XYZ file of C-alpha atoms in Angstrom:
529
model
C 110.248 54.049 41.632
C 109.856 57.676 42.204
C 108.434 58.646 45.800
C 105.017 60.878 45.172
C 102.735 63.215 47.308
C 99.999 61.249 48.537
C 97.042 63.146 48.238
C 93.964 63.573 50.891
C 91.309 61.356 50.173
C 90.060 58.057 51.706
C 92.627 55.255 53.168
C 95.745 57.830 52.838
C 97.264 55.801 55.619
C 96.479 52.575 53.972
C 98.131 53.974 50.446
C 101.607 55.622 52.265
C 101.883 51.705 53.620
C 101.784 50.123 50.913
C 103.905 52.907 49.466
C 106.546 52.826 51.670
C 106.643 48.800 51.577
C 107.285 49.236 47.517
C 109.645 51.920 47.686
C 112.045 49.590 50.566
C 111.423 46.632 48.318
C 113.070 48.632 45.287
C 115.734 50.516 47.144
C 116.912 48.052 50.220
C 120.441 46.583 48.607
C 120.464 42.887 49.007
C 124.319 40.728 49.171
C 125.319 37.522 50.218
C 126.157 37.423 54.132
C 127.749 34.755 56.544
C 126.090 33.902 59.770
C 127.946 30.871 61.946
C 130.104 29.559 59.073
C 127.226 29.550 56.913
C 126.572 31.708 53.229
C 123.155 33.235 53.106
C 122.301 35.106 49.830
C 120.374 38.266 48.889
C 119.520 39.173 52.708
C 120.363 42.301 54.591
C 121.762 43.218 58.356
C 119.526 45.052 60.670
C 121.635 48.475 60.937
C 121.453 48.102 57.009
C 117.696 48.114 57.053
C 117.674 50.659 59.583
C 119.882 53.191 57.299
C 117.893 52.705 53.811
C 114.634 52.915 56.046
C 115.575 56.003 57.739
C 117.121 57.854 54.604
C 113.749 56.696 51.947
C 111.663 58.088 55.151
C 113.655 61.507 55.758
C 113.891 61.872 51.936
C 110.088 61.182 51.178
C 107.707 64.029 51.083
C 105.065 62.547 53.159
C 107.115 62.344 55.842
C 110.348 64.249 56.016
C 114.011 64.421 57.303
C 112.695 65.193 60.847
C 111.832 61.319 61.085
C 114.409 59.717 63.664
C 116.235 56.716 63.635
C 114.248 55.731 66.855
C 110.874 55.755 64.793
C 112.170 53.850 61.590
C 113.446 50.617 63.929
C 109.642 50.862 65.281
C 108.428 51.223 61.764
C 110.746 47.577 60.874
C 109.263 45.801 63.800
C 105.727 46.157 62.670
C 107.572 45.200 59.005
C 108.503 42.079 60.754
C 105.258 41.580 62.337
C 103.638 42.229 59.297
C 105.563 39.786 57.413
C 106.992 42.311 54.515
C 110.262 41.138 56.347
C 111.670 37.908 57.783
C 114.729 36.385 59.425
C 117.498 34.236 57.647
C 115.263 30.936 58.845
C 111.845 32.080 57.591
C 110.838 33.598 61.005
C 108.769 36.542 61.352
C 105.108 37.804 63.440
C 107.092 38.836 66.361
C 108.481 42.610 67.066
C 111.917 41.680 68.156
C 113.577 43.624 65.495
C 116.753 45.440 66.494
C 119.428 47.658 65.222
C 121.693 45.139 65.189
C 123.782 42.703 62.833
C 121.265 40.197 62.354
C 120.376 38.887 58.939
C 116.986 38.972 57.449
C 115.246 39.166 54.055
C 112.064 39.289 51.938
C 109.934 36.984 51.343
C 109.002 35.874 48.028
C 106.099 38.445 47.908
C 105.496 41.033 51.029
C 101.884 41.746 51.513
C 100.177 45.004 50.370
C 97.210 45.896 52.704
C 93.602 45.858 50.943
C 91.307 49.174 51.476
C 89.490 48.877 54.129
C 85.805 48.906 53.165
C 84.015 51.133 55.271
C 79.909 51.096 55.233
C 78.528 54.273 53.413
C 76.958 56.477 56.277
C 75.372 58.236 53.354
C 74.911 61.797 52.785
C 73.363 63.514 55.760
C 70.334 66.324 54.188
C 69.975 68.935 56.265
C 66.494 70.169 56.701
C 65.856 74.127 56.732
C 62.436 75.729 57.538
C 60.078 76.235 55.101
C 60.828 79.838 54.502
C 57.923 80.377 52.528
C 55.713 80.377 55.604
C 54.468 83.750 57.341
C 56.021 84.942 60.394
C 53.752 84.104 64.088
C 50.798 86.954 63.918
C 51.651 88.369 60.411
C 48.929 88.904 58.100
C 48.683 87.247 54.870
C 45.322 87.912 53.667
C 46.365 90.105 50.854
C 49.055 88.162 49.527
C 46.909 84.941 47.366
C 49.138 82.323 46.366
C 47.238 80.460 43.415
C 48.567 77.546 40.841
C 49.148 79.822 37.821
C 48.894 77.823 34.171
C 51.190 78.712 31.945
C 49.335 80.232 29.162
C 49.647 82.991 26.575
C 49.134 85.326 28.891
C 51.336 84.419 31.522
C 53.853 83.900 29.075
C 54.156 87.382 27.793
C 53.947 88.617 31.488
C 56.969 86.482 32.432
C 58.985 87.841 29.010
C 57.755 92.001 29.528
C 60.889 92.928 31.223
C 62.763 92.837 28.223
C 60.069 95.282 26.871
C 60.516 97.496 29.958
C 57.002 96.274 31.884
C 57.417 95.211 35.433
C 54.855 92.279 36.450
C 53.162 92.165 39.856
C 55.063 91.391 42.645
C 54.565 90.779 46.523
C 56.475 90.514 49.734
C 57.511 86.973 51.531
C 57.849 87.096 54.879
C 60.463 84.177 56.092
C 60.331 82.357 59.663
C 62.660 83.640 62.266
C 65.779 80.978 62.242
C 65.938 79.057 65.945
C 69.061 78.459 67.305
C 69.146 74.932 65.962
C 68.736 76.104 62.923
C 71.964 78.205 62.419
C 73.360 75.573 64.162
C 72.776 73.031 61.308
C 73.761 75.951 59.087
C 77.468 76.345 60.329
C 77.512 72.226 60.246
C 75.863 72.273 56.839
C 78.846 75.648 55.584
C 81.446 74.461 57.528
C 81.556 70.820 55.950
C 81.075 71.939 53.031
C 83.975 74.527 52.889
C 86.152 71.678 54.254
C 85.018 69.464 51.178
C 86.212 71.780 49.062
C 89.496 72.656 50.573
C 90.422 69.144 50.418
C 89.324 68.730 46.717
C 87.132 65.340 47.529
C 83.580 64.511 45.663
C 82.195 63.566 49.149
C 83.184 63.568 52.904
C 81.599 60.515 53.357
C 84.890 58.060 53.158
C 86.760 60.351 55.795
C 84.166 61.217 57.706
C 80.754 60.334 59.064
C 78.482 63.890 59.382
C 76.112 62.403 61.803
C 79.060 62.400 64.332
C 79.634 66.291 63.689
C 78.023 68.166 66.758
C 76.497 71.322 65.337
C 77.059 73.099 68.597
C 80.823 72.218 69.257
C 80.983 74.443 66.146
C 79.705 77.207 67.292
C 80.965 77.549 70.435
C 84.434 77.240 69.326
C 83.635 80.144 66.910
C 82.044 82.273 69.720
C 83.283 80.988 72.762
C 86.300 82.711 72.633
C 88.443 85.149 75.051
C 90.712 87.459 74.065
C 93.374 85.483 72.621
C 91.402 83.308 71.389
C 91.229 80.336 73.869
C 88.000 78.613 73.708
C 85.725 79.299 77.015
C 84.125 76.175 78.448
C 80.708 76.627 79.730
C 80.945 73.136 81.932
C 84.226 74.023 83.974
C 84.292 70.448 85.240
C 85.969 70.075 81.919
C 88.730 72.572 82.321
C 92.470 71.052 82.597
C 93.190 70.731 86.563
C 94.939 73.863 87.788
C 98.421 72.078 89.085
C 98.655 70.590 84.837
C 98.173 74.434 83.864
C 100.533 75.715 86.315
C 103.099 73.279 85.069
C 102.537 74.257 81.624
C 102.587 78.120 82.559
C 105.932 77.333 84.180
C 108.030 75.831 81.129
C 106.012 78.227 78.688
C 106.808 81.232 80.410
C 110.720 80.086 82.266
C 112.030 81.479 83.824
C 109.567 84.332 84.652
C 106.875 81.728 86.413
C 104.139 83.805 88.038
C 102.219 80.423 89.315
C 105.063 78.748 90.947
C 108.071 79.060 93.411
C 110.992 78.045 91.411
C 112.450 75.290 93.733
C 116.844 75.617 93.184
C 117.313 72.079 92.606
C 118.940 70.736 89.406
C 116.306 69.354 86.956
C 112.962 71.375 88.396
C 112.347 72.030 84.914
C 112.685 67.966 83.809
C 110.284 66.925 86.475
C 108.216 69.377 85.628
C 107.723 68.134 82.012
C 107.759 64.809 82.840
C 104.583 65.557 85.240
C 102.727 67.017 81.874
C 103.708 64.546 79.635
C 102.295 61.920 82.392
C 98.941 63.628 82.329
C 98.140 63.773 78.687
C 99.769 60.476 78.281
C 97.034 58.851 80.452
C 94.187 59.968 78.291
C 91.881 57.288 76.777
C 91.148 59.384 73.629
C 93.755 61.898 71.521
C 92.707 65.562 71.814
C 91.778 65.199 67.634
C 89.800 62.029 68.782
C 89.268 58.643 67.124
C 86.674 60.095 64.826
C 88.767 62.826 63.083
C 91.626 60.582 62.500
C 91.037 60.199 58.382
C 90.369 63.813 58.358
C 93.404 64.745 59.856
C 95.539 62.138 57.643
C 93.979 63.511 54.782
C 94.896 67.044 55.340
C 98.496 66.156 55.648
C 98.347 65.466 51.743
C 97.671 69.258 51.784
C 101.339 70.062 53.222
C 102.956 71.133 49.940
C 100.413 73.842 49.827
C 100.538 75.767 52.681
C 97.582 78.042 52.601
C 95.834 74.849 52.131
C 96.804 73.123 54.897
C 96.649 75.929 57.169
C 92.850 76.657 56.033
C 92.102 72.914 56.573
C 93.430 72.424 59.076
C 91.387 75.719 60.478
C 87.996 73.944 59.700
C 89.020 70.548 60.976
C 89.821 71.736 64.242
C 86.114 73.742 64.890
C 84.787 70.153 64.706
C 86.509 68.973 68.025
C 84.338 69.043 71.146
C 85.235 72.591 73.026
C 87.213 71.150 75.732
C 89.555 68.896 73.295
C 89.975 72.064 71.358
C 91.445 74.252 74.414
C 93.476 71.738 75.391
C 94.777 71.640 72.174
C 95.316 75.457 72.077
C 97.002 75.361 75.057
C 99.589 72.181 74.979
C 100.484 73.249 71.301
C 101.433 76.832 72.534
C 103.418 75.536 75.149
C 105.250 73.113 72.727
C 105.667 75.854 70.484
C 107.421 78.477 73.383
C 109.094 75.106 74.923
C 111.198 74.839 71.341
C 112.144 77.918 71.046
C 113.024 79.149 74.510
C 117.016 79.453 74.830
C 116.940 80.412 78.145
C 115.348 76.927 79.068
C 117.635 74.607 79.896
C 117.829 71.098 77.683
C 114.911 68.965 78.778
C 116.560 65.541 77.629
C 120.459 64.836 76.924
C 120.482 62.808 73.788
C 117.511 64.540 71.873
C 116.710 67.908 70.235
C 114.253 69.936 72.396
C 111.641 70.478 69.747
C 112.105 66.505 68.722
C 111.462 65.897 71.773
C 108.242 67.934 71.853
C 107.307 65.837 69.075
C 107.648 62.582 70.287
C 106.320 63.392 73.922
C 102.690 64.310 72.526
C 102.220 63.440 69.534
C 100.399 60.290 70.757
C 98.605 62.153 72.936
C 97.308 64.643 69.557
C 96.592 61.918 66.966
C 95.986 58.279 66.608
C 93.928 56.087 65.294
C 91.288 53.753 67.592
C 92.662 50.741 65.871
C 96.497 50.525 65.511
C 97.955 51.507 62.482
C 100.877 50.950 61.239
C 102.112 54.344 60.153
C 100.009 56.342 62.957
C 103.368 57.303 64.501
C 104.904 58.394 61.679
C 102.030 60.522 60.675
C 101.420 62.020 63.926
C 104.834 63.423 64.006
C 104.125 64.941 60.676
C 100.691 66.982 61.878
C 102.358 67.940 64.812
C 105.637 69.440 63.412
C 103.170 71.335 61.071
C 100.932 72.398 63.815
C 103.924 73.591 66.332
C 105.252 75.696 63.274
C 101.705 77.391 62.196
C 99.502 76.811 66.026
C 98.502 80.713 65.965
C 96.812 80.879 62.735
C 95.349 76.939 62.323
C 93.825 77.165 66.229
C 92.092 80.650 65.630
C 88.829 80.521 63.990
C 88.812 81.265 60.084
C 87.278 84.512 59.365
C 86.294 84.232 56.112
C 84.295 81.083 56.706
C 82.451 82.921 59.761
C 82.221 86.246 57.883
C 80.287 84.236 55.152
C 78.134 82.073 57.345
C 76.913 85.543 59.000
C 75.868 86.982 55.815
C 74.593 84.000 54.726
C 72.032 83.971 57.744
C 71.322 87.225 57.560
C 70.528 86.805 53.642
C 67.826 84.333 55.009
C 66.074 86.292 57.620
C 65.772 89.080 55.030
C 61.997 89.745 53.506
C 61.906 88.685 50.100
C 60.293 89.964 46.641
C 58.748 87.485 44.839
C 57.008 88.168 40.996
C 54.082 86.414 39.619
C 54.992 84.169 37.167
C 57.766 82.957 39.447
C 55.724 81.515 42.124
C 54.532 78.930 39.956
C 56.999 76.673 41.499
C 55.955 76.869 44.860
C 53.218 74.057 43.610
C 55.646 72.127 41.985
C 57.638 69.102 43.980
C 60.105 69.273 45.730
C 63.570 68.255 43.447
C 64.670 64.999 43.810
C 67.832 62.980 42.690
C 68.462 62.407 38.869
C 69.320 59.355 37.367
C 71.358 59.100 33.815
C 69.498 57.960 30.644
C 69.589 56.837 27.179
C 70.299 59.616 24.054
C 66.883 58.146 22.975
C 65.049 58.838 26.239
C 66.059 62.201 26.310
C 65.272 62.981 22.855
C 61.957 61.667 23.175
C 61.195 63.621 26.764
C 62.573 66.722 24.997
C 60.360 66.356 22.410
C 57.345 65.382 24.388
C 57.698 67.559 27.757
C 59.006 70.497 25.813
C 57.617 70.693 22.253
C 54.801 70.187 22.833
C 53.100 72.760 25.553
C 55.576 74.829 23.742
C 53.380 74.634 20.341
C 50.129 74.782 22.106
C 50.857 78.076 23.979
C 51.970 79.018 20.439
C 48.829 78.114 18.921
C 46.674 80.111 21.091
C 48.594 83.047 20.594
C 48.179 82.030 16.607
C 44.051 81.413 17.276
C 43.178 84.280 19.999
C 41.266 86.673 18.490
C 40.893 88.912 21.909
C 44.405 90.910 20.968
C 45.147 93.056 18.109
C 46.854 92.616 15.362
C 50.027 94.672 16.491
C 50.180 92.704 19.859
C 49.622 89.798 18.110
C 52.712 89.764 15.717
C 54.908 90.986 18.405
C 54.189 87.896 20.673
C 55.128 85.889 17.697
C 58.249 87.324 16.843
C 59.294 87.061 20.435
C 58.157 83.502 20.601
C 60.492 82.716 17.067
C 63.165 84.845 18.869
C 62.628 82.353 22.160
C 61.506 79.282 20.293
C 62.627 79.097 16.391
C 62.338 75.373 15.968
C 58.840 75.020 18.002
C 57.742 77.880 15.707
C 59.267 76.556 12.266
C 57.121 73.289 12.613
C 54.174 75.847 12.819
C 55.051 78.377 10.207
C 57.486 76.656 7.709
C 56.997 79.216 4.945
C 56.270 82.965 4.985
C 53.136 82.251 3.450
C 51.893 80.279 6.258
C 52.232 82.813 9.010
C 50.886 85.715 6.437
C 47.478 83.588 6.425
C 46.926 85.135 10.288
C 47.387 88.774 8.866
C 44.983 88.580 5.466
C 45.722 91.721 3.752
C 42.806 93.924 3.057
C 42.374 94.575 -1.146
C 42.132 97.596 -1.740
C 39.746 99.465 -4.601
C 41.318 101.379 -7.377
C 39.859 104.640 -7.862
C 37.805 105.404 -11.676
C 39.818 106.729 -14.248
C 39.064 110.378 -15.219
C 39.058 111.924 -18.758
C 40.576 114.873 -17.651
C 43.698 112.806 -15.909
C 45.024 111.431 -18.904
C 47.773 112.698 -20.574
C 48.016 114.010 -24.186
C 49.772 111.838 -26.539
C 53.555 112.618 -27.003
C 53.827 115.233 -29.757
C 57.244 116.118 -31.616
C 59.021 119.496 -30.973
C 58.192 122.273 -32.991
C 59.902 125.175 -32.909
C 58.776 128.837 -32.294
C 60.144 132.489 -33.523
C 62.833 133.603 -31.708
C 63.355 136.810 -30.125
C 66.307 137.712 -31.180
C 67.014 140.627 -32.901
């Protein structure tokens, strides 16, 4: 069984479990071992586990080699407690799993985890103004906006540009948009944009709208200094200034501006060990509970990077203000952490940036309920995040540039013809529903055919327009029209019964205009000599 991307989409964490759980199944060599004088057959040691665990993990594109040993014995525990393993005597629901020699095996069948079904929140409508409406002390007595029926008339006026007339027209003036209002319209752009990036037919599986504050958004677009660091309006909510002093220290070591470097040997350890403290301590990650499916599903993204990266963009103006400076700033420090050589080593047995990773991931993602592969996944948006923090935590440009113009577009006076403002009595659209071939060939027939032959038959009957306007109103309406117009005119001779010629009277033969009979050649005298 071939490992495959998981795509974003709805339970991604659900599908890379039971995933993983096939793929160990299929690859996990099974032998005949010997515990305390005893045979046991097709069962596996711990350490064995452990090694075709970590290798499927580090090999498999949803996760990658930077998965440690460390996290694949925590990953076998809850395999154990899960019951897709057990031990030589049928034991298993506890997380006592160690790398070790001891025996265990699968049971006859290892359960796969059933999606989760999660109550549809629905699609949330957002409601504009009626832009339609005149502007507060504006004049509308000269603009009349009447229910126009569609006859002959109205017909030709709404087909005269293609004869190079231009119909009446008239201005309307649009309400000036409230704050709430482009509010709702960065909520309404932004989630859709994100829809898109992800490639899903609705957000509603990953995401529920109505928790989506409109004004988070915007103030993490605007509310921005000059290197981009979100400004809080409520300071209460800024990070306490001995956790960002801390954090300036190891970012910046070993030119620290904020503090007195103490000479003691591992400063720099208790340092770190005073920020990981703090953010470990929170009750919520900084991409909170809500955003965890979001967050899972743009890790499916991570084989295209512009994708990611542009998702990951959008995702991140959803986060309250506060959770998304505090994001900016610990992910910049991870980032300068890993790849300051000057620093000295900040653990003895683990990599500096794996370290980084393992310290706060927690702290970034996880899930309100415990998940299995949380961990695992975490580790994966962080890596990512550490690698590409300056462009995914600055705000996307395009996606601003276009909700700007698209604002703008909307405050603009419009031009509006007659003929066109027919709708503005009409309904507003609702939902369709699918029918029947039949159905549709009968409302064809009966919503279309037939106001389309009675316009057609008062152009035929209306004896108010001459005879030249007359036939070319009919040959546009064939041009528009030809089967409405072949059940009315079926023959030539039909449509030449509107246009009777006139007959016309010969005039009387004269005497004198009548030619002589033909008479033969006869020849005359010549002239020559």
């Amino acid at each position: 069984m071939e490992p495959g991307l998981v795509g974003p989409g709805p339970y991604r964490a659900t599908r890379l479990w039971n995933e993983i759980i096939e793929l160990f199944r299929a690859g996990m060599p099974l032998r005949k071992h010997r515990c305390r004088f005893k045979s046991y057959e097709r069962c596996f040691k711990a350490s064995e586990a452990v090694d075709c665990l970590h290798e499927l993990l580090g090999s498999n594109q949803n996760f990658g080699p930077e998965v440690t040993r460390n996290q694949t014995v925590k990953l076998l525990k809850k395999f154990l407690k899960n019951h897709v393993i057990e031990d030589i005597k049928g034991r298993w629901g506890k997380e006592d799993f160690q790398d070790d020699g001891h025996l265990y095996r699968f049971p006859p069948s290892s359960p796969l985890k059933p999606y989760p079904k999660k109550t549809s929140c629905g699609k949330e409508v957002i409601k504009f103004p009626d832009w339609n409406e005149p502007k507060a002390g504006t004049s509308q007595e000269h603009i009349s906006v009447k229910s126009v029926a569609m006859n002959s008339e109205m017909w030709y006026k709404r087909h005269s540009i293609a004869i190079g007339e231009v119909p009446a027209c008239k201005l309307v003036f649009r309400r000036e948009l409230t704050q709430t209002n482009i509010e709702e319209i960065w909520k309404s752009m932004t989630l859709s944009q994100l829809q898109k990036v992800l490639g899903l037919d609705s957000l509603d599986e990953v995401l529920d709208t109505k928790l989506v504050n409109s004004k988070h958004i915007v103030q993490n677009a605007y509310n921005v200094n000059k290197q981009g660091i979100v400004t809080l309006e409520d300071k209460s909510k800024e990070l306490p200034h001995w956790i960002l002093s801390a954090m300036k220290c190891l970012a910046n070591w070993p030119s620290c501006s904020d503090l007195k470097q103490p000479t003691y040997s591992g400063f720099e350890r208790d340092v770190f060990k005073t920020i990981v403290d703090y953010f470990g301590q929170m009750k919520e990650p900084l991409l909170t509970f809500h955003f965890f499916d979001v967050f899972v599903s743009v890790l499916g993204l991570l084989q295209k990077h512009s994708k990611a990266v542009e998702a990951l963009q959008i995702s991140c103006l959803l986060l309250p203000p506060e959770n998304r400076k505090r994001l900016q700033l610990l992910v910049r420090m991870m980032a300068r952490i890993s790849f300051n050589k000057d620093l000295p080593p900040l653990s003895e047995s683990v990599r500096t940036r794996t370290l980084m990773v393992q310290a706060f991931s927690r702290c970034i993602l996880c899930s309100k309920d415990e998940m299995d592969l949380d961990e695992l996944l975490a580790a994966k948006l962080v890596s990512f995040l550490m690698d590409n923090y300056q462009e995914i935590l600055s705000v996307p440009s395009a996606l601003k540039s276009s909700i700007e113009e698209h604002v703008v577009h909307l405050q603009r006076v419009q031009i509006k013809y007659a003929g066109a403002d027919t709708d503005a009595t009409f309904p507003p659209p609702s939902f369709c529903h699918q029918i029947s071939a039949d159905e549709f060939e009968y409302q064809r027939a009966t919503s279309s055919q037939e106001p389309l032959a009675a316009l057609l038959e008062e152009i035929a009957t209306n004896k108010e327009i001459s005879v030249k306007d007359k036939k070319k109103k009919l040959k546009q309406f064939q041009k528009s029209y030809p089967e409405v117009y072949r059940v009315r005119f079926p023959t030539p001779e039909t449509e030449a019964v509107l246009f009777p010629e006139k007959t016309k009277q010969k005039p009387p033969v004269l005497m004198w205009a009548l030619k002589k009979p033909f008479q033969p050649f006869h020849r005359t005298r010549s002239f020559r000599m």
